[in-house]
PDB file of C-alpha atoms in Angstrom:
ATOM      1  CA  GLN A1365      69.025 116.061 146.766  1.00 91.00           C
ATOM      2  CA  VAL A1366      72.474 115.263 148.287  1.00 94.00           C
ATOM      3  CA  GLN A1367      75.090 117.927 147.804  1.00 97.00           C
ATOM      4  CA  LEU A1368      78.655 118.113 148.884  1.00 97.00           C
ATOM      5  CA  GLN A1369      80.705 121.267 149.249  1.00 98.00           C
ATOM      6  CA  GLU A1370      84.413 121.710 149.814  1.00 98.00           C
ATOM      7  CA  SER A1371      85.978 124.502 151.680  1.00 97.00           C
ATOM      8  CA  GLY A1372      89.374 125.579 152.929  1.00 95.00           C
ATOM      9  CA  PRO A1373      92.332 127.655 152.044  1.00 95.00           C
ATOM     10  CA  GLY A1374      93.291 128.038 148.358  1.00 95.00           C
ATOM     11  CA  LEU A1375      96.876 128.637 149.057  1.00 97.00           C
ATOM     12  CA  VAL A1376      99.208 126.574 151.294  1.00 98.00           C
ATOM     13  CA  LYS A1377     102.973 127.077 151.800  1.00 97.00           C
ATOM     14  CA  PRO A1378     105.406 124.278 151.152  1.00 97.00           C
ATOM     15  CA  SER A1379     106.019 121.916 154.068  1.00 97.00           C
ATOM     16  CA  GLN A1380     102.788 123.039 155.692  1.00 98.00           C
ATOM     17  CA  THR A1381      99.541 121.074 156.180  1.00 98.00           C
ATOM     18  CA  LEU A1382      96.762 121.297 153.722  1.00 98.00           C
ATOM     19  CA  SER A1383      93.294 121.222 155.370  1.00 98.00           C
ATOM     20  CA  LEU A1384      89.928 120.929 153.730  1.00 98.00           C
ATOM     21  CA  THR A1385      86.403 120.220 154.842  1.00 98.00           C
ATOM     22  CA  CYS A1386      83.459 118.763 152.942  1.00 98.00           C
ATOM     23  CA  THR A1387      79.977 119.710 154.076  1.00 98.00           C
ATOM     24  CA  VAL A1388      77.219 117.312 153.231  1.00 97.00           C
ATOM     25  CA  SER A1389      73.644 118.499 152.797  1.00 96.00           C
ATOM     26  CA  GLY A1390      70.610 116.470 151.914  1.00 93.00           C
ATOM     27  CA  ASP A1391      71.836 113.264 153.667  1.00 89.00           C
ATOM     28  CA  SER A1392      73.197 112.478 157.072  1.00 90.00           C
ATOM     29  CA  ILE A1393      76.769 111.096 157.340  1.00 91.00           C
ATOM     30  CA  SER A1394      75.480 109.335 160.529  1.00 88.00           C
ATOM     31  CA  SER A1395      73.162 107.149 158.556  1.00 85.00           C
ATOM     32  CA  GLY A1396      76.007 104.792 158.001  1.00 79.00           C
ATOM     33  CA  SER A1397      75.045 103.951 154.532  1.00 84.00           C
ATOM     34  CA  TYR A1398      78.050 105.304 152.650  1.00 92.00           C
ATOM     35  CA  TYR A1399      81.707 105.933 152.856  1.00 95.00           C
ATOM     36  CA  TRP A1400      82.976 109.408 152.128  1.00 96.00           C
ATOM     37  CA  SER A1401      85.998 110.160 150.130  1.00 98.00           C
ATOM     38  CA  TRP A1402      88.608 112.650 148.871  1.00 98.00           C
ATOM     39  CA  ILE A1403      89.943 112.647 145.272  1.00 98.00           C
ATOM     40  CA  ARG A1404      92.281 115.154 143.658  1.00 98.00           C
ATOM     41  CA  GLN A1405      93.245 116.215 140.126  1.00 98.00           C
ATOM     42  CA  PRO A1406      96.317 118.266 139.133  1.00 97.00           C
ATOM     43  CA  ALA A1407      95.704 120.741 136.309  1.00 96.00           C
ATOM     44  CA  GLY A1408      95.503 118.936 133.054  1.00 94.00           C
ATOM     45  CA  LYS A1409      95.973 115.505 134.594  1.00 95.00           C
ATOM     46  CA  GLY A1410      93.902 112.555 135.774  1.00 95.00           C
ATOM     47  CA  LEU A1411      92.106 111.643 138.943  1.00 97.00           C
ATOM     48  CA  GLU A1412      93.821 110.317 142.128  1.00 97.00           C
ATOM     49  CA  TRP A1413      91.909 108.762 144.963  1.00 97.00           C
ATOM     50  CA  ILE A1414      93.271 110.032 148.279  1.00 98.00           C
ATOM     51  CA  GLY A1415      91.228 108.135 150.906  1.00 97.00           C
ATOM     52  CA  ARG A1416      87.916 107.475 152.468  1.00 96.00           C
ATOM     53  CA  VAL A1417      86.200 107.637 155.933  1.00 96.00           C
ATOM     54  CA  PHE A1418      83.103 105.817 157.331  1.00 94.00           C
ATOM     55  CA  THR A1419      80.720 107.126 159.930  1.00 92.00           C
ATOM     56  CA  SER A1420      82.502 105.183 162.613  1.00 90.00           C
ATOM     57  CA  GLY A1421      85.762 107.057 161.778  1.00 91.00           C
ATOM     58  CA  SER A1422      87.465 104.071 160.204  1.00 93.00           C
ATOM     59  CA  THR A1423      89.627 105.059 157.276  1.00 96.00           C
ATOM     60  CA  LYS A1424      91.428 103.721 154.193  1.00 95.00           C
ATOM     61  CA  TYR A1425      94.088 105.616 152.391  1.00 96.00           C
ATOM     62  CA  ASN A1426      95.847 105.491 149.038  1.00 95.00           C
ATOM     63  CA  PRO A1427      99.152 103.756 149.937  1.00 94.00           C
ATOM     64  CA  SER A1428     101.012 106.438 147.871  1.00 93.00           C
ATOM     65  CA  LEU A1429      99.781 109.128 150.273  1.00 96.00           C
ATOM     66  CA  LYS A1430      99.111 107.177 153.454  1.00 95.00           C
ATOM     67  CA  SER A1431     102.079 108.632 155.478  1.00 96.00           C
ATOM     68  CA  ARG A1432     100.844 112.159 155.028  1.00 97.00           C
ATOM     69  CA  VAL A1433      97.023 111.786 155.040  1.00 98.00           C
ATOM     70  CA  THR A1434      94.410 112.027 157.713  1.00 98.00           C
ATOM     71  CA  ILE A1435      90.637 111.917 157.017  1.00 98.00           C
ATOM     72  CA  SER A1436      88.183 112.385 159.739  1.00 97.00           C
ATOM     73  CA  VAL A1437      84.515 112.757 160.229  1.00 96.00           C
ATOM     74  CA  ASP A1438      82.370 115.077 162.366  1.00 95.00           C
ATOM     75  CA  THR A1439      78.899 113.717 162.464  1.00 92.00           C
ATOM     76  CA  SER A1440      77.606 116.629 164.574  1.00 93.00           C
ATOM     77  CA  LYS A1441      78.419 118.989 161.737  1.00 95.00           C
ATOM     78  CA  ASN A1442      77.699 116.498 158.906  1.00 96.00           C
ATOM     79  CA  GLN A1443      81.160 117.101 157.606  1.00 97.00           C
ATOM     80  CA  PHE A1444      84.329 115.199 156.930  1.00 97.00           C
ATOM     81  CA  SER A1445      87.831 116.555 156.566  1.00 98.00           C
ATOM     82  CA  LEU A1446      91.148 116.057 154.845  1.00 98.00           C
ATOM     83  CA  LYS A1447      94.631 116.897 156.213  1.00 98.00           C
ATOM     84  CA  LEU A1448      97.656 116.365 154.003  1.00 98.00           C
ATOM     85  CA  SER A1449     100.917 117.149 155.677  1.00 97.00           C
ATOM     86  CA  SER A1450     104.353 118.253 154.345  1.00 97.00           C
ATOM     87  CA  VAL A1451     102.887 119.456 151.150  1.00 97.00           C
ATOM     88  CA  THR A1452     104.995 120.323 148.054  1.00 97.00           C
ATOM     89  CA  ALA A1453     104.234 121.829 144.642  1.00 97.00           C
ATOM     90  CA  ALA A1454     103.239 118.339 143.478  1.00 97.00           C
ATOM     91  CA  ASP A1455     100.187 118.528 145.784  1.00 98.00           C
ATOM     92  CA  THR A1456      98.759 121.497 143.875  1.00 98.00           C
ATOM     93  CA  ALA A1457      95.514 120.274 142.456  1.00 98.00           C
ATOM     94  CA  VAL A1458      91.738 120.560 142.462  1.00 98.00           C
ATOM     95  CA  TYR A1459      90.430 118.618 145.485  1.00 98.00           C
ATOM     96  CA  TYR A1460      87.126 117.009 145.313  1.00 98.00           C
ATOM     97  CA  CYS A1461      85.081 115.304 148.046  1.00 98.00           C
ATOM     98  CA  ALA A1462      82.701 112.519 146.989  1.00 97.00           C
ATOM     99  CA  ARG A1463      80.263 109.966 148.307  1.00 96.00           C
ATOM    100  CA  VAL A1464      81.124 106.388 147.852  1.00 94.00           C
ATOM    101  CA  GLY A1465      78.032 104.533 146.697  1.00 86.00           C
ATOM    102  CA  ALA A1466      77.319 100.909 146.169  1.00 80.00           C
ATOM    103  CA  SER A1467      79.962  98.948 144.126  1.00 81.00           C
ATOM    104  CA  ARG A1468      82.595 101.411 145.103  1.00 87.00           C
ATOM    105  CA  THR A1469      81.347 104.094 142.767  1.00 94.00           C
ATOM    106  CA  PHE A1470      81.837 107.804 143.464  1.00 96.00           C
ATOM    107  CA  ASP A1471      78.205 108.609 142.851  1.00 94.00           C
ATOM    108  CA  ILE A1472      78.007 112.219 144.067  1.00 96.00           C
ATOM    109  CA  TRP A1473      80.840 114.809 143.881  1.00 98.00           C
ATOM    110  CA  GLY A1474      81.383 118.230 145.231  1.00 98.00           C
ATOM    111  CA  GLN A1475      82.331 121.030 142.792  1.00 97.00           C
ATOM    112  CA  GLY A1476      85.944 120.934 143.814  1.00 98.00           C
ATOM    113  CA  THR A1477      88.291 123.374 145.355  1.00 98.00           C
ATOM    114  CA  MET A1478      91.593 124.489 143.832  1.00 98.00           C
ATOM    115  CA  VAL A1479      94.539 124.296 146.228  1.00 98.00           C
ATOM    116  CA  THR A1480      97.898 125.798 145.335  1.00 98.00           C
ATOM    117  CA  VAL A1481     101.138 124.982 147.192  1.00 98.00           C
ATOM    118  CA  SER A1482     103.454 127.976 146.855  1.00 96.00           C
ATOM    119  CA  SER A1483     105.494 130.229 149.071  1.00 94.00           C
TER     120      SER A1483
ATOM    121  CA  GLN B 285     100.761 106.204 138.257  1.00 60.00           C
ATOM    122  CA  SER B 286      97.377 104.933 136.933  1.00 77.00           C
ATOM    123  CA  VAL B 287      96.908 101.271 136.732  1.00 89.00           C
ATOM    124  CA  LEU B 288      94.116 101.494 134.314  1.00 97.00           C
ATOM    125  CA  THR B 289      95.119 102.514 130.804  1.00 97.00           C
ATOM    126  CA  GLN B 290      92.964 104.469 128.424  1.00 98.00           C
ATOM    127  CA  PRO B 291      93.714 105.998 124.977  1.00 98.00           C
ATOM    128  CA  PRO B 292      94.554 109.700 125.391  1.00 97.00           C
ATOM    129  CA  SER B 293      91.994 110.765 122.821  1.00 97.00           C
ATOM    130  CA  VAL B 294      89.362 109.635 120.537  1.00 98.00           C
ATOM    131  CA  SER B 295      87.319 111.540 118.045  1.00 96.00           C
ATOM    132  CA  GLY B 296      84.354 111.197 115.751  1.00 96.00           C
ATOM    133  CA  ALA B 297      81.828 113.198 113.672  1.00 97.00           C
ATOM    134  CA  PRO B 298      78.396 113.980 115.006  1.00 97.00           C
ATOM    135  CA  GLY B 299      76.257 110.828 114.782  1.00 96.00           C
ATOM    136  CA  GLN B 300      79.090 108.458 114.769  1.00 97.00           C
ATOM    137  CA  ARG B 301      79.982 105.810 117.299  1.00 97.00           C
ATOM    138  CA  VAL B 302      83.197 105.920 119.357  1.00 97.00           C
ATOM    139  CA  THR B 303      84.515 103.525 121.891  1.00 98.00           C
ATOM    140  CA  ILE B 304      86.981 104.035 124.700  1.00 98.00           C
ATOM    141  CA  SER B 305      88.993 101.165 126.137  1.00 98.00           C
ATOM    142  CA  CYS B 306      90.129 100.677 129.710  1.00 98.00           C
ATOM    143  CA  THR B 307      92.798  98.048 130.167  1.00 98.00           C
ATOM    144  CA  GLY B 308      93.622  96.700 133.616  1.00 97.00           C
ATOM    145  CA  SER B 309      95.166  93.576 135.139  1.00 96.00           C
ATOM    146  CA  SER B 310      94.470  90.542 137.205  1.00 96.00           C
ATOM    147  CA  SER B 311      94.412  92.580 140.443  1.00 96.00           C
ATOM    148  CA  ASN B 312      91.662  94.987 139.355  1.00 96.00           C
ATOM    149  CA  ILE B 313      89.322  94.387 136.392  1.00 97.00           C
ATOM    150  CA  GLY B 314      90.574  90.784 135.905  1.00 96.00           C
ATOM    151  CA  ALA B 315      89.886  89.995 139.592  1.00 96.00           C
ATOM    152  CA  GLY B 316      86.212  90.625 138.944  1.00 95.00           C
ATOM    153  CA  TYR B 317      85.939  94.141 140.416  1.00 95.00           C
ATOM    154  CA  ASP B 318      83.273  96.299 138.696  1.00 96.00           C
ATOM    155  CA  VAL B 319      84.264  99.055 136.338  1.00 97.00           C
ATOM    156  CA  HIS B 320      82.557 102.517 136.450  1.00 98.00           C
ATOM    157  CA  TRP B 321      82.783 105.364 134.021  1.00 98.00           C
ATOM    158  CA  TYR B 322      82.733 109.111 134.624  1.00 98.00           C
ATOM    159  CA  GLN B 323      82.230 112.093 132.327  1.00 98.00           C
ATOM    160  CA  GLN B 324      84.012 115.301 133.137  1.00 98.00           C
ATOM    161  CA  LEU B 325      82.868 118.319 131.104  1.00 97.00           C
ATOM    162  CA  PRO B 326      85.298 121.191 130.936  1.00 93.00           C
ATOM    163  CA  GLY B 327      85.776 122.995 134.209  1.00 93.00           C
ATOM    164  CA  THR B 328      83.340 120.810 136.092  1.00 97.00           C
ATOM    165  CA  ALA B 329      83.504 117.899 138.533  1.00 98.00           C
ATOM    166  CA  PRO B 330      83.302 114.380 137.169  1.00 98.00           C
ATOM    167  CA  LYS B 331      79.857 112.823 136.812  1.00 97.00           C
ATOM    168  CA  LEU B 332      78.941 109.069 137.230  1.00 97.00           C
ATOM    169  CA  LEU B 333      78.023 107.820 133.771  1.00 97.00           C
ATOM    170  CA  ILE B 334      78.136 104.058 133.964  1.00 97.00           C
ATOM    171  CA  TYR B 335      78.208 101.886 137.121  1.00 96.00           C
ATOM    172  CA  ASP B 336      78.763  98.234 137.592  1.00 96.00           C
ATOM    173  CA  ASN B 337      80.158  97.768 134.056  1.00 97.00           C
ATOM    174  CA  THR B 338      76.895  98.206 132.157  1.00 97.00           C
ATOM    175  CA  ASN B 339      74.353 100.244 134.125  1.00 96.00           C
ATOM    176  CA  ARG B 340      73.345 103.939 133.594  1.00 97.00           C
ATOM    177  CA  PRO B 341      72.185 106.121 136.415  1.00 94.00           C
ATOM    178  CA  SER B 342      68.849 107.859 136.018  1.00 94.00           C
ATOM    179  CA  GLY B 343      69.173 110.637 133.444  1.00 95.00           C
ATOM    180  CA  VAL B 344      72.042 109.342 131.487  1.00 97.00           C
ATOM    181  CA  PRO B 345      71.094 108.898 127.780  1.00 96.00           C
ATOM    182  CA  ASP B 346      71.034 105.281 126.499  1.00 95.00           C
ATOM    183  CA  ARG B 347      73.640 106.522 123.824  1.00 97.00           C
ATOM    184  CA  PHE B 348      76.155 105.612 126.497  1.00 98.00           C
ATOM    185  CA  SER B 349      76.859 101.930 127.084  1.00 98.00           C
ATOM    186  CA  GLY B 350      79.493  99.890 128.939  1.00 98.00           C
ATOM    187  CA  SER B 351      80.964  96.506 128.796  1.00 97.00           C
ATOM    188  CA  ARG B 352      83.567  94.397 130.505  1.00 97.00           C
ATOM    189  CA  SER B 353      85.540  91.337 129.488  1.00 95.00           C
ATOM    190  CA  GLY B 354      88.665  89.793 131.035  1.00 96.00           C
ATOM    191  CA  THR B 355      91.023  92.462 132.195  1.00 97.00           C
ATOM    192  CA  SER B 356      89.426  95.225 130.079  1.00 97.00           C
ATOM    193  CA  ALA B 357      86.371  97.366 129.755  1.00 98.00           C
ATOM    194  CA  SER B 358      84.872  99.675 127.184  1.00 98.00           C
ATOM    195  CA  LEU B 359      82.642 102.693 126.994  1.00 98.00           C
ATOM    196  CA  ALA B 360      80.698 103.199 123.749  1.00 98.00           C
ATOM    197  CA  ILE B 361      79.000 106.436 122.704  1.00 97.00           C
ATOM    198  CA  THR B 362      76.616 106.081 119.838  1.00 97.00           C
ATOM    199  CA  GLY B 363      75.044 108.929 117.933  1.00 96.00           C
ATOM    200  CA  LEU B 364      77.857 111.216 119.048  1.00 97.00           C
ATOM    201  CA  GLN B 365      76.671 114.765 119.901  1.00 97.00           C
ATOM    202  CA  ALA B 366      78.584 118.060 120.411  1.00 96.00           C
ATOM    203  CA  GLU B 367      77.681 118.024 124.113  1.00 96.00           C
ATOM    204  CA  ASP B 368      79.630 114.691 124.617  1.00 97.00           C
ATOM    205  CA  GLU B 369      82.865 116.454 124.113  1.00 97.00           C
ATOM    206  CA  ALA B 370      84.558 115.852 127.529  1.00 97.00           C
ATOM    207  CA  ASP B 371      87.045 113.756 129.365  1.00 98.00           C
ATOM    208  CA  TYR B 372      86.082 110.234 130.290  1.00 98.00           C
ATOM    209  CA  TYR B 373      87.602 108.176 133.090  1.00 98.00           C
ATOM    210  CA  CYS B 374      87.147 104.501 134.008  1.00 98.00           C
ATOM    211  CA  GLN B 375      87.454 103.414 137.648  1.00 97.00           C
ATOM    212  CA  SER B 376      87.717 100.226 139.571  1.00 96.00           C
ATOM    213  CA  TYR B 377      89.257  98.721 142.626  1.00 95.00           C
ATOM    214  CA  ASP B 378      92.754  97.208 142.831  1.00 95.00           C
ATOM    215  CA  SER B 379      93.322  94.493 145.388  1.00 95.00           C
ATOM    216  CA  SER B 380      97.119  94.634 145.243  1.00 94.00           C
ATOM    217  CA  LEU B 381      97.112  98.343 146.060  1.00 93.00           C
ATOM    218  CA  SER B 382      94.051  98.090 148.269  1.00 92.00           C
ATOM    219  CA  ALA B 383      92.882 101.248 146.583  1.00 94.00           C
ATOM    220  CA  TYR B 384      90.269 102.689 144.239  1.00 95.00           C
ATOM    221  CA  VAL B 385      91.973 103.338 140.902  1.00 96.00           C
ATOM    222  CA  PHE B 386      91.218 105.526 137.987  1.00 97.00           C
ATOM    223  CA  GLY B 387      92.054 105.260 134.312  1.00 97.00           C
ATOM    224  CA  THR B 388      94.397 107.607 132.722  1.00 97.00           C
ATOM    225  CA  GLY B 389      91.489 109.484 131.004  1.00 97.00           C
ATOM    226  CA  THR B 390      90.389 109.903 127.401  1.00 98.00           C
ATOM    227  CA  LYS B 391      89.441 113.218 125.738  1.00 98.00           C
ATOM    228  CA  VAL B 392      86.566 112.777 123.282  1.00 97.00           C
ATOM    229  CA  THR B 393      86.517 115.312 120.522  1.00 97.00           C
ATOM    230  CA  VAL B 394      83.454 115.880 118.218  1.00 96.00           C
ATOM    231  CA  LEU B 395      84.724 116.887 114.782  1.00 94.00           C
TER     232      LEU B 395
END
């Protein structure tokens, strides 16, 4: 079955860039059937959509984060990535990658990775 | 700043029925965008529970049901069980924001 796995540093210093990768198994990103997305959740709080990428590399971002976010795809590695620049403590959260299924549902999720922004 | 509003918490005894509301606006639910629901058990990733307002993915018990009307949607859990204790989130799309949006989340407690 399709599985997603996030990876990347668990600790990032303020003002630096947060970088995460999501590795997809059991499906090919190149199939062009889905969008691929990042979502985050601060401790004890709700879910926030960050953005999505398509196989072609086309992207769509949450307007509230757009100026700091870059999402890219590497079809050769079956991965997609998130970069969030100029991070502050407010960016501390569990970051999830997810597949965007039909009707704009997030039908498959990674287990999530905790990222703390601290000096 | 969630644009979909849910009650912070609901509770019920085992076997009872509970409902969770999700209130949006004319730029999301009211614009006809479908509503989806997710269940997040403690310490785990969210799981798709209801899609396209009323449909259950394979493996989701029929105790869970969804509905949508106007600018709101609801999730009902009948025959409440201890394993249903979790956080529940609604989700849709907002045309004004051009973004996927989530509800504020509701914690279900089984008494």
